[in-house]
Short mmCIF file of C-alpha atoms and ligand atoms in Angstrom, two decimals:
data_model
loop_
_atom_site.label_atom_id
_atom_site.label_comp_id
_atom_site.label_asym_id
_atom_site.label_seq_id
_atom_site.Cartn_x
_atom_site.Cartn_y
_atom_site.Cartn_z
CA UNK A 169 -20.60 -6.48 -15.48
CA UNK A 170 -17.96 -7.40 -17.95
CA UNK A 171 -14.11 -7.59 -17.57
CA UNK A 172 -13.18 -4.17 -17.63
CA UNK A 173 -9.44 -4.94 -18.81
CA UNK A 174 -10.52 -6.53 -22.52
CA UNK A 175 -9.28 -3.48 -24.66
CA UNK A 176 -12.00 -1.88 -26.98
CA UNK A 177 -14.65 -3.92 -24.61
CA UNK A 178 -13.83 -1.88 -22.00
CA UNK A 179 -15.68 1.02 -24.16
CA UNK A 180 -18.78 -0.94 -23.04
CA UNK A 181 -18.15 -2.00 -19.89
CA UNK A 182 -20.31 -0.46 -17.29
CA UNK A 183 -19.99 -0.66 -13.32
CA UNK A 184 -21.02 2.63 -11.75
CA UNK A 185 -18.63 3.72 -9.31
CA UNK A 186 -16.54 1.87 -10.87
CA UNK A 187 -17.03 -1.24 -8.69
CA UNK A 188 -15.26 -4.20 -9.33
CA UNK A 189 -13.34 -2.63 -12.54
CA UNK A 190 -9.30 -2.62 -12.68
CA UNK A 191 -7.96 0.65 -13.87
CA UNK A 192 -4.49 0.31 -13.85
CA UNK A 193 -1.93 -2.05 -11.88
CA UNK A 194 0.21 -1.42 -9.16
CA UNK A 195 3.21 -2.65 -6.98
CA UNK A 196 2.34 -0.87 -4.12
CA UNK A 197 -0.78 -2.02 -2.26
CA UNK A 198 -2.01 -5.82 -2.01
CA UNK A 199 -5.94 -6.36 -0.84
CA UNK A 200 -7.85 -9.55 -0.50
CA UNK A 201 -11.05 -7.80 1.04
CA UNK A 202 -12.54 -11.62 1.32
CA UNK A 203 -9.89 -13.08 3.52
CA UNK A 204 -9.15 -9.58 5.47
CA UNK A 205 -5.59 -9.22 3.78
CA UNK A 206 -3.29 -5.89 3.02
CA UNK A 207 -0.16 -5.87 2.13
CA UNK A 208 2.32 -2.99 1.13
CA UNK A 209 4.61 -4.96 -1.73
CA UNK A 210 4.08 -7.88 -0.15
CA UNK A 211 4.54 -7.25 3.50
CA UNK A 212 1.57 -7.65 5.68
CA UNK A 213 0.31 -4.49 7.23
CA UNK A 214 0.47 -5.76 10.76
CA UNK A 215 4.12 -6.67 10.05
CA UNK A 216 5.25 -2.84 9.10
CA UNK A 217 2.54 -1.81 11.81
CA UNK A 218 4.59 -3.78 14.37
CA UNK A 219 7.77 -3.39 13.02
CA UNK A 220 8.48 -0.49 11.00
CA UNK A 221 8.21 3.54 11.48
CA UNK A 222 6.31 5.70 9.13
CA UNK A 223 9.25 6.94 7.27
CA UNK A 224 10.51 3.64 6.54
CA UNK A 225 6.97 2.80 5.46
CA UNK A 226 6.90 5.48 3.22
CA UNK A 227 10.51 4.69 1.60
CA UNK A 228 9.50 1.58 1.12
CA UNK A 229 6.68 2.40 -0.90
CA UNK A 230 8.61 5.11 -2.73
CA UNK A 231 11.79 2.53 -4.05
CA UNK A 232 9.73 -0.73 -3.94
CA UNK A 233 12.28 -2.35 -1.14
CA UNK A 234 13.19 -1.83 2.98
CA UNK A 235 16.53 0.93 3.20
CA UNK A 236 19.74 -0.21 4.46
CA UNK A 237 20.25 1.82 7.64
CA UNK A 238 22.55 4.64 6.44
CA UNK A 239 20.29 4.97 3.27
CA UNK A 240 16.77 5.27 6.39
CA UNK A 241 19.17 7.55 8.34
CA UNK A 242 19.56 10.00 4.88
CA UNK A 243 15.79 9.84 3.87
CA UNK A 244 14.30 10.71 7.58
CA UNK A 245 17.33 13.52 7.47
CA UNK A 246 16.35 14.83 4.44
CA UNK A 247 12.37 14.52 5.45
CA UNK A 248 13.46 16.51 8.82
CA UNK A 249 15.70 19.55 6.78
CA UNK A 250 12.53 20.26 5.40
CA UNK A 251 9.77 20.60 7.83
CA UNK A 252 9.64 24.13 7.59
CA UNK A 253 7.30 25.89 5.43
CA UNK A 254 7.96 28.83 2.87
CA UNK A 255 7.29 32.14 4.54
CA UNK A 256 4.54 33.49 2.01
CA UNK A 257 2.55 29.95 3.07
CA UNK A 258 3.30 30.94 6.63
CA UNK A 259 2.03 34.54 5.85
CA UNK A 260 -1.04 33.22 3.82
CA UNK A 261 -2.15 30.52 6.47
CA UNK A 262 -2.43 33.42 9.17
CA UNK A 263 -5.57 35.01 7.22
CA UNK A 264 -7.33 32.07 6.79
CA UNK A 265 -10.50 32.61 9.10
CA UNK A 266 -10.38 30.87 12.81
CA UNK A 267 -13.61 29.18 11.68
CA UNK A 268 -12.38 27.16 8.35
CA UNK A 269 -12.26 23.40 9.09
CA UNK A 270 -8.66 21.87 8.79
CA UNK A 271 -9.49 19.84 6.00
CA UNK A 272 -10.61 22.76 3.80
CA UNK A 273 -7.25 24.85 5.18
CA UNK A 274 -4.82 21.45 4.52
CA UNK A 275 -6.47 21.70 1.19
CA UNK A 276 -5.50 25.31 0.09
CA UNK A 277 -2.18 25.10 2.10
CA UNK A 278 -0.98 22.46 -0.02
CA UNK A 279 -1.85 24.13 -3.41
CA UNK A 280 -0.33 27.22 -2.05
CA UNK A 281 2.52 25.48 -1.55
CA UNK A 282 2.86 24.85 -5.36
CA UNK A 283 2.60 28.56 -5.66
CA UNK A 284 6.23 28.81 -4.31
CA UNK A 285 8.29 26.35 -5.77
CA UNK A 286 10.20 27.51 -8.97
CA UNK A 287 9.03 24.89 -11.31
CA UNK A 288 5.95 23.16 -10.12
CA UNK A 289 4.61 21.83 -13.30
CA UNK A 290 8.18 19.20 -13.69
CA UNK A 291 7.02 16.16 -13.93
CA UNK A 292 10.26 14.26 -14.22
CA UNK A 293 9.83 11.16 -11.97
CA UNK A 294 13.23 12.41 -9.79
CA UNK A 295 11.61 16.18 -9.48
CA UNK A 296 8.68 14.85 -8.35
CA UNK A 297 9.70 12.88 -5.85
CA UNK A 298 11.47 16.22 -4.59
CA UNK A 299 8.41 17.69 -4.24
CA UNK A 300 6.62 15.14 -2.28
CA UNK A 301 9.72 15.13 -0.03
CA UNK A 302 8.89 18.73 0.64
CA UNK A 303 5.11 17.96 0.64
CA UNK A 304 5.66 15.20 3.54
CA UNK A 305 7.58 16.69 5.62
CA UNK A 306 4.99 20.11 5.36
CA UNK A 307 2.08 18.40 5.63
CA UNK A 308 2.22 18.08 9.63
CA UNK A 309 3.32 21.92 9.97
CA UNK A 310 0.85 23.46 7.89
CA UNK A 311 -1.33 21.87 10.03
CA UNK A 312 0.03 22.46 13.20
CA UNK A 313 0.43 25.91 12.69
CA UNK A 314 -2.99 26.37 11.24
CA UNK A 315 -4.36 24.71 14.98
CA UNK A 316 -2.27 27.28 16.70
CA UNK A 317 -3.24 30.06 14.08
CA UNK A 318 -6.75 29.45 15.05
CA UNK A 319 -6.28 29.08 18.73
CA UNK A 320 -4.73 32.47 18.72
CA UNK A 321 -1.50 30.72 19.96
CA UNK A 322 2.35 31.45 18.79
CA UNK A 323 3.12 29.16 16.39
CA UNK A 324 5.68 26.77 17.44
CA UNK A 325 8.67 26.21 15.03
CA UNK A 326 9.69 22.96 13.95
CA UNK A 327 12.56 20.88 15.78
CA UNK A 328 14.38 18.93 13.18
CA UNK A 329 15.49 16.30 15.69
CA UNK A 330 12.37 15.28 16.38
CA UNK A 331 10.55 12.40 13.81
CA UNK A 332 7.57 13.49 11.50
CA UNK A 333 5.10 12.19 14.52
CA UNK A 334 6.78 13.98 17.63
CA UNK A 335 7.62 16.91 15.74
CA UNK A 336 3.80 17.39 14.42
CA UNK A 337 2.50 16.19 18.15
CA UNK A 338 4.68 19.00 19.51
CA UNK A 339 4.31 21.64 17.17
CA UNK A 340 0.99 21.49 17.75
CA UNK A 341 0.33 21.47 21.40
CA UNK A 342 3.89 22.94 21.99
CA UNK A 343 5.24 20.32 24.17
CA UNK A 344 7.22 17.07 23.53
CA UNK A 345 4.20 14.17 23.36
CA UNK A 346 5.15 10.63 25.34
CA UNK A 347 7.01 8.27 23.62
CA UNK A 348 4.16 6.27 23.70
CA UNK A 349 2.42 9.10 22.15
CA UNK A 350 4.84 9.11 19.50
CA UNK A 351 4.44 5.72 18.60
CA UNK A 352 0.24 5.22 18.66
CA UNK A 353 0.46 8.41 16.18
CA UNK A 354 3.42 6.59 13.94
CA UNK A 355 1.48 3.38 14.19
CA UNK A 356 -1.57 4.73 12.67
CA UNK A 357 0.27 6.29 10.16
CA UNK A 358 2.03 3.75 8.80
CA UNK A 359 -1.67 1.69 8.66
CA UNK A 360 -3.12 4.82 7.11
CA UNK A 361 -0.44 5.08 3.86
CA UNK A 362 -1.74 3.36 0.84
CA UNK A 363 -4.66 0.99 0.41
CA UNK A 364 -4.98 0.25 -3.31
CA UNK A 365 -6.62 2.30 -5.71
CA UNK A 366 -9.25 3.71 -2.99
CA UNK A 367 -11.33 6.76 -4.55
CA UNK A 368 -8.45 9.66 -3.17
CA UNK A 369 -5.50 7.67 -4.74
CA UNK A 370 -7.68 7.40 -7.75
CA UNK A 371 -8.26 11.03 -8.20
CA UNK A 372 -4.08 11.76 -7.24
CA UNK A 373 -3.81 9.18 -10.55
CA UNK A 374 -6.66 10.81 -12.25
CA UNK A 375 -4.73 14.19 -12.05
CA UNK A 376 -1.45 13.03 -12.42
CA UNK A 377 -1.98 11.27 -15.76
CA UNK A 378 -2.89 14.43 -17.52
CA UNK A 379 0.80 15.44 -16.81
CA UNK A 380 -0.89 18.27 -14.17
CA UNK A 381 1.44 18.71 -11.44
CA UNK A 382 1.63 16.70 -8.16
CA UNK A 383 -0.12 19.66 -5.95
CA UNK A 384 -2.67 19.89 -8.03
CA UNK A 385 -3.09 15.81 -8.01
CA UNK A 386 -2.61 16.13 -3.93
CA UNK A 387 -5.19 19.31 -3.45
CA UNK A 388 -7.66 17.06 -5.39
CA UNK A 389 -6.95 13.96 -3.04
CA UNK A 390 -7.05 16.00 -0.07
CA UNK A 391 -10.79 17.27 -1.10
CA UNK A 392 -11.97 13.86 -1.81
CA UNK A 393 -10.54 12.13 1.56
CA UNK A 394 -12.74 15.00 3.08
CA UNK A 395 -15.91 12.79 2.48
CA UNK A 396 -17.59 11.00 4.87
CA UNK A 397 -17.80 8.26 2.92
CA UNK A 398 -14.03 8.20 2.74
CA UNK A 399 -11.79 9.91 5.33
CA UNK A 400 -14.51 11.96 7.04
CA UNK A 401 -15.85 8.69 8.78
CA UNK A 402 -13.27 8.85 11.48
CA UNK A 403 -14.49 12.13 12.94
CA UNK A 404 -18.05 11.12 12.10
CA UNK A 405 -17.30 7.71 14.56
CA UNK A 406 -16.18 10.27 17.22
CA UNK A 407 -19.46 12.26 17.04
CA UNK A 408 -21.40 9.22 17.27
CA UNK A 409 -19.19 8.15 20.39
CA UNK A 410 -19.95 11.48 22.06
CA UNK A 411 -24.31 11.78 21.26
CA UNK A 412 -24.25 8.00 22.75
CA UNK A 413 -24.48 8.88 26.18
CA UNK A 414 -23.77 5.18 27.72
CA UNK A 415 -22.06 1.47 26.77
CA UNK A 416 -25.87 0.53 27.88
CA UNK A 417 -27.48 3.08 25.05
CA UNK A 418 -25.62 1.86 22.09
CA UNK A 419 -27.56 -0.85 21.76
CA UNK A 420 -30.80 0.83 21.19
CA UNK A 421 -28.81 3.60 19.28
CA UNK A 422 -27.74 1.18 16.76
CA UNK A 423 -30.92 -0.21 16.24
CA UNK A 424 -32.43 2.69 15.67
CA UNK A 425 -29.99 3.53 13.05
CA UNK A 426 -29.94 0.44 11.48
CA UNK A 427 -34.58 0.41 11.76
CA UNK A 428 -33.97 3.53 9.65
CA UNK A 429 -31.51 2.43 7.20
CA UNK A 430 -28.94 4.97 8.20
CA UNK A 431 -25.31 4.08 7.87
CA UNK A 432 -23.12 3.59 10.61
CA UNK A 433 -19.76 5.91 10.15
CA UNK A 434 -16.44 3.85 10.99
CA UNK A 435 -18.80 0.15 9.30
CA UNK A 436 -18.64 -0.96 5.68
CA UNK A 437 -15.98 -1.25 2.94
CA UNK A 438 -16.34 -1.00 -0.79
CA UNK A 439 -13.33 -3.75 -0.99
CA UNK A 440 -13.29 -5.66 2.67
CA UNK A 441 -15.84 -8.61 3.11
CA UNK A 442 -14.03 -9.63 6.29
CA UNK A 443 -13.09 -7.52 8.77
CA UNK A 444 -10.27 -4.63 7.59
CA UNK A 445 -6.82 -5.65 8.86
CA UNK A 446 -5.91 -1.94 10.23
CA UNK A 447 -9.01 -2.16 12.53
CA UNK A 448 -7.96 -5.51 13.89
CA UNK A 449 -4.75 -3.67 14.42
CA UNK A 450 -6.57 -0.32 15.53
CA UNK A 451 -8.95 -1.98 18.25
CA UNK A 452 -5.68 -3.40 20.00
CA UNK A 453 -3.87 -0.06 20.22
CA UNK A 454 -7.07 1.75 20.73
CA UNK A 455 -7.30 -0.44 24.14
CA UNK A 456 -4.10 0.22 25.38
CA UNK A 457 -4.53 3.83 24.77
CA UNK A 458 -8.17 4.23 26.35
CA UNK A 459 -6.72 2.31 29.48
CA UNK A 460 -3.48 4.56 30.22
CA UNK A 461 -5.35 7.79 29.50
CA UNK A 462 -8.38 7.20 31.52
CA UNK A 463 -10.82 7.04 27.98
CA UNK A 464 -11.91 3.46 28.72
CA UNK A 465 -15.69 4.47 28.11
CA UNK A 466 -15.45 5.21 24.46
CA UNK A 467 -13.44 2.03 23.88
CA UNK A 468 -16.12 -0.05 25.75
CA UNK A 469 -18.71 2.02 23.60
CA UNK A 470 -17.32 1.28 20.79
CA UNK A 471 -17.10 -2.36 21.53
CA UNK A 472 -20.69 -2.18 22.32
CA UNK A 473 -21.71 -1.05 19.16
CA UNK A 474 -19.12 -3.43 16.79
CA UNK A 475 -21.28 -6.23 19.22
CA UNK A 476 -24.34 -5.17 17.87
CA UNK A 477 -23.52 -4.79 14.55
CA UNK A 478 -22.24 -8.61 14.78
CA UNK A 479 -25.13 -9.58 15.86
CA UNK A 480 -27.92 -7.86 13.62
CA UNK A 481 -29.14 -9.23 10.94
CA UNK A 482 -29.08 -5.98 8.98
CA UNK A 483 -25.85 -5.42 9.21
CA UNK A 484 -24.18 -9.05 8.63
CA UNK A 485 -21.17 -8.73 7.21
CA UNK A 486 -20.65 -5.54 7.62
CA UNK A 487 -17.17 -5.33 10.00
CA UNK A 488 -15.78 -1.99 11.58
CA UNK A 489 -13.17 -0.05 9.03
CA UNK A 490 -9.72 1.73 9.27
CA UNK A 491 -12.03 4.73 10.53
CA UNK A 492 -14.24 3.25 13.58
CA UNK A 493 -11.41 2.19 16.27
CA UNK A 494 -8.49 5.51 14.78
CA UNK A 495 -11.50 7.87 16.39
CA UNK A 496 -11.02 6.62 20.04
CA UNK A 497 -7.02 6.30 19.27
CA UNK A 498 -6.81 9.74 18.14
CA UNK A 499 -9.08 10.92 20.78
CA UNK A 500 -6.99 9.10 23.41
CA UNK A 501 -3.39 11.11 21.69
CA UNK A 502 -5.12 14.15 22.54
CA UNK A 503 -6.30 15.25 19.10
CA UNK A 504 -8.93 17.57 18.28
CA UNK A 505 -11.98 15.79 16.83
CA UNK A 506 -11.38 17.97 13.42
CA UNK A 507 -7.57 17.05 13.37
CA UNK A 508 -8.73 13.02 13.13
CA UNK A 509 -9.27 13.33 9.39
CA UNK A 510 -6.37 15.86 8.53
CA UNK A 511 -4.15 12.88 10.56
CA UNK A 512 -5.22 10.39 7.69
CA UNK A 513 -4.02 12.90 5.56
CA UNK A 514 -0.09 13.23 6.77
CA UNK A 515 -0.10 9.73 6.11
CA UNK A 516 -1.49 9.29 2.74
CA UNK A 517 0.37 11.71 1.33
CA UNK A 518 3.39 8.90 1.06
CA UNK A 519 1.00 6.81 -0.56
CA UNK A 520 -0.81 9.60 -3.08
CA UNK A 521 2.88 10.49 -3.68
CA UNK A 522 3.66 6.81 -4.37
CA UNK A 523 1.36 6.47 -6.50
CA UNK A 524 1.96 9.30 -7.96
CA UNK A 525 5.23 8.59 -9.20
CA UNK A 526 4.35 5.00 -10.47
CA UNK A 527 1.79 6.71 -12.66
CA UNK A 528 3.98 8.95 -14.34
CA UNK A 529 6.43 5.99 -14.97
CA UNK A 530 3.94 4.33 -17.02
CA UNK A 531 1.16 6.78 -17.75
CA UNK A 532 -1.45 6.34 -19.27
CA UNK A 533 -4.43 9.27 -19.10
CA UNK A 534 -7.53 7.95 -17.87
CA UNK A 535 -10.49 8.70 -19.77
CA UNK A 536 -13.37 6.40 -19.12
CA UNK A 537 -16.48 6.28 -20.67
CA UNK A 538 -20.33 7.64 -19.79
CA UNK A 539 -23.87 5.71 -20.57
CA UNK A 540 -25.75 8.55 -21.79
CA UNK A 541 -29.11 8.71 -21.01
CA UNK A 542 -30.36 11.91 -21.96
CA UNK A 543 -32.27 12.77 -25.14
CA UNK A 544 -31.29 12.90 -28.79
CA UNK A 545 -32.11 15.18 -31.33
CA UNK A 546 -33.95 17.81 -29.79
CA UNK A 547 -34.81 20.98 -31.56
CA UNK A 548 -33.50 24.70 -30.27
CA UNK A 549 -36.21 26.26 -28.87
CA UNK A 550 -35.97 30.14 -28.86
CA UNK A 551 -35.80 31.98 -25.59
CA UNK A 552 -39.37 33.19 -26.28
CA UNK A 553 -40.75 30.02 -26.83
CA UNK A 554 -40.24 28.43 -24.11
N1 ACO B 671 -23.88 1.22 8.20
C1 ACO B 671 -25.10 0.33 7.93
N2 ACO B 671 -25.45 -0.41 6.65
C2 ACO B 671 -24.13 -0.62 6.01
C3 ACO B 671 -23.19 0.06 6.01
C4 ACO B 671 -22.62 0.80 7.30
N3 ACO B 671 -21.88 1.42 7.75
N4 ACO B 671 -22.16 0.26 5.26
C5 ACO B 671 -22.99 -0.46 4.13
N5 ACO B 671 -23.99 -0.55 4.87
C6 ACO B 671 -25.26 -1.13 3.83
C7 ACO B 671 -25.99 -0.84 3.22
O1 ACO B 671 -27.10 -0.40 3.37
C8 ACO B 671 -26.27 -1.52 1.76
O2 ACO B 671 -27.55 -2.41 2.37
P1 ACO B 671 -28.70 -2.94 1.38
O3 ACO B 671 -27.94 -3.74 0.06
O4 ACO B 671 -29.72 -3.06 2.12
O5 ACO B 671 -28.90 -1.83 0.32
C9 ACO B 671 -25.49 -2.24 2.21
O6 ACO B 671 -24.37 -2.35 3.03
C10 ACO B 671 -24.32 -1.87 0.49
O7 ACO B 671 -23.92 -0.96 1.18
P2 ACO B 671 -23.33 0.05 0.02
O8 ACO B 671 -23.42 1.81 0.47
O9 ACO B 671 -23.78 -0.30 -1.55
O10 ACO B 671 -21.57 -0.26 -0.17
P3 ACO B 671 -20.70 0.77 -0.77
O11 ACO B 671 -19.52 -0.26 -1.21
O12 ACO B 671 -20.99 1.56 -1.68
O13 ACO B 671 -20.33 1.59 0.62
C11 ACO B 671 -19.20 3.00 2.18
C12 ACO B 671 -18.81 1.26 1.19
C13 ACO B 671 -19.09 3.41 1.52
C14 ACO B 671 -17.93 2.75 3.05
C15 ACO B 671 -19.88 2.24 3.37
O14 ACO B 671 -19.91 1.05 3.71
C16 ACO B 671 -20.34 3.23 4.15
O15 ACO B 671 -21.04 4.75 3.81
N6 ACO B 671 -19.94 3.06 5.51
C17 ACO B 671 -19.96 4.25 6.43
C18 ACO B 671 -18.56 5.24 6.18
C19 ACO B 671 -17.45 4.95 6.34
O16 ACO B 671 -17.44 4.41 7.29
N7 ACO B 671 -16.70 5.22 5.32
C20 ACO B 671 -14.92 5.18 5.84
C21 ACO B 671 -15.00 3.62 4.56
S1 ACO B 671 -13.17 3.26 4.80
C22 ACO B 671 -11.82 4.47 4.10
O17 ACO B 671 -12.34 5.16 3.04
C23 ACO B 671 -11.48 4.95 4.92
#
């Protein structure tokens, strides 16, 4: 592969899957895949996970600096004031089949928010920030309402006295969560907010670069995130953990999969060739939550899988990614399996929006080239001669 930043030469650069190609510049997150470093605007992810909150992290990414106390209070208040969704979207939500997967539902519902925006197409940065704030505040409500609807339970209205995570768990379960569960979800969202030019963030930037609207960009991003090679892997991890009957059975299960060249969900990464720093943080969190909630079997199975992957030659250099220990974490928080990837959506709306804002403030349409490998100058065959 040649250097993709060489102006005209970029037209002749070829990298399948755009691997290693620099497609834009960004001040938002830095990843050193060799050293296992992730920073949001220079602050190591572990620092933010330990000391920040999801709301503060989003402010940070949208403004390029940490807020002062009054600024954070105002930002939090403006999120809390937006929890409720438009009545028309609520009506649409109740028509979604109970059998629909939450990722399909949330994709449709985020798109539907745009139908109730009087100016959906506005792309000036201040207006897009307002839209992003609405989507950030309302995505948890959409998910909680959909989950209640599919269970045939009455909707629980948002409580603007609660933080985004506490309010989400409250609307989902109809009961206030413990501070420990709220904190655990908050840490997960901080860890998931942004991650360089990952597939769904790239999707966001590609769509917004046509000067299309934020709803379209985030709807596309949700579609991208759903895939099992991207955000969908956390559900794959949980399915795998459920499939393995015991800690002792992990060894043969993983060996069999590796022998068949199957991918182990929650392992490997296009960028990280070292331990994903989000995974190391989640591992500690998952262990604590598993102890507190009587789910140590899940944590022990996860550790056993990691040990086999560490030891096996076929898996050398393939480490757990963010999805691996988030599966145990979400299970311990009490979330059903098919809400795992939607949790990623709630967090990543903050990062996708930050990238949309950054793209719009210095836009260049994405339009890569293709290496055409088909034939040329083929004569047209009339239909009766084919
Ligand atoms: N299990 C076993 N082997 C693996 C795994 C895995 N999880 N991941 C990669 N490998 C192997 C591949 O088989 C390949 O081996 P080979 O060279 O002998 O053929 C080699 O490592 C390189 O793998 P690629 O698939 O080419 O690497 P790529 O950069 O395309 O893939 C990806 C990254 C898609 C994340 C991959 O590791 C994978 O499919 N992992 C499982 C799904 C997953 O956990 N996705 C979540 C990623 S994090 C996120 O998006 C939030």
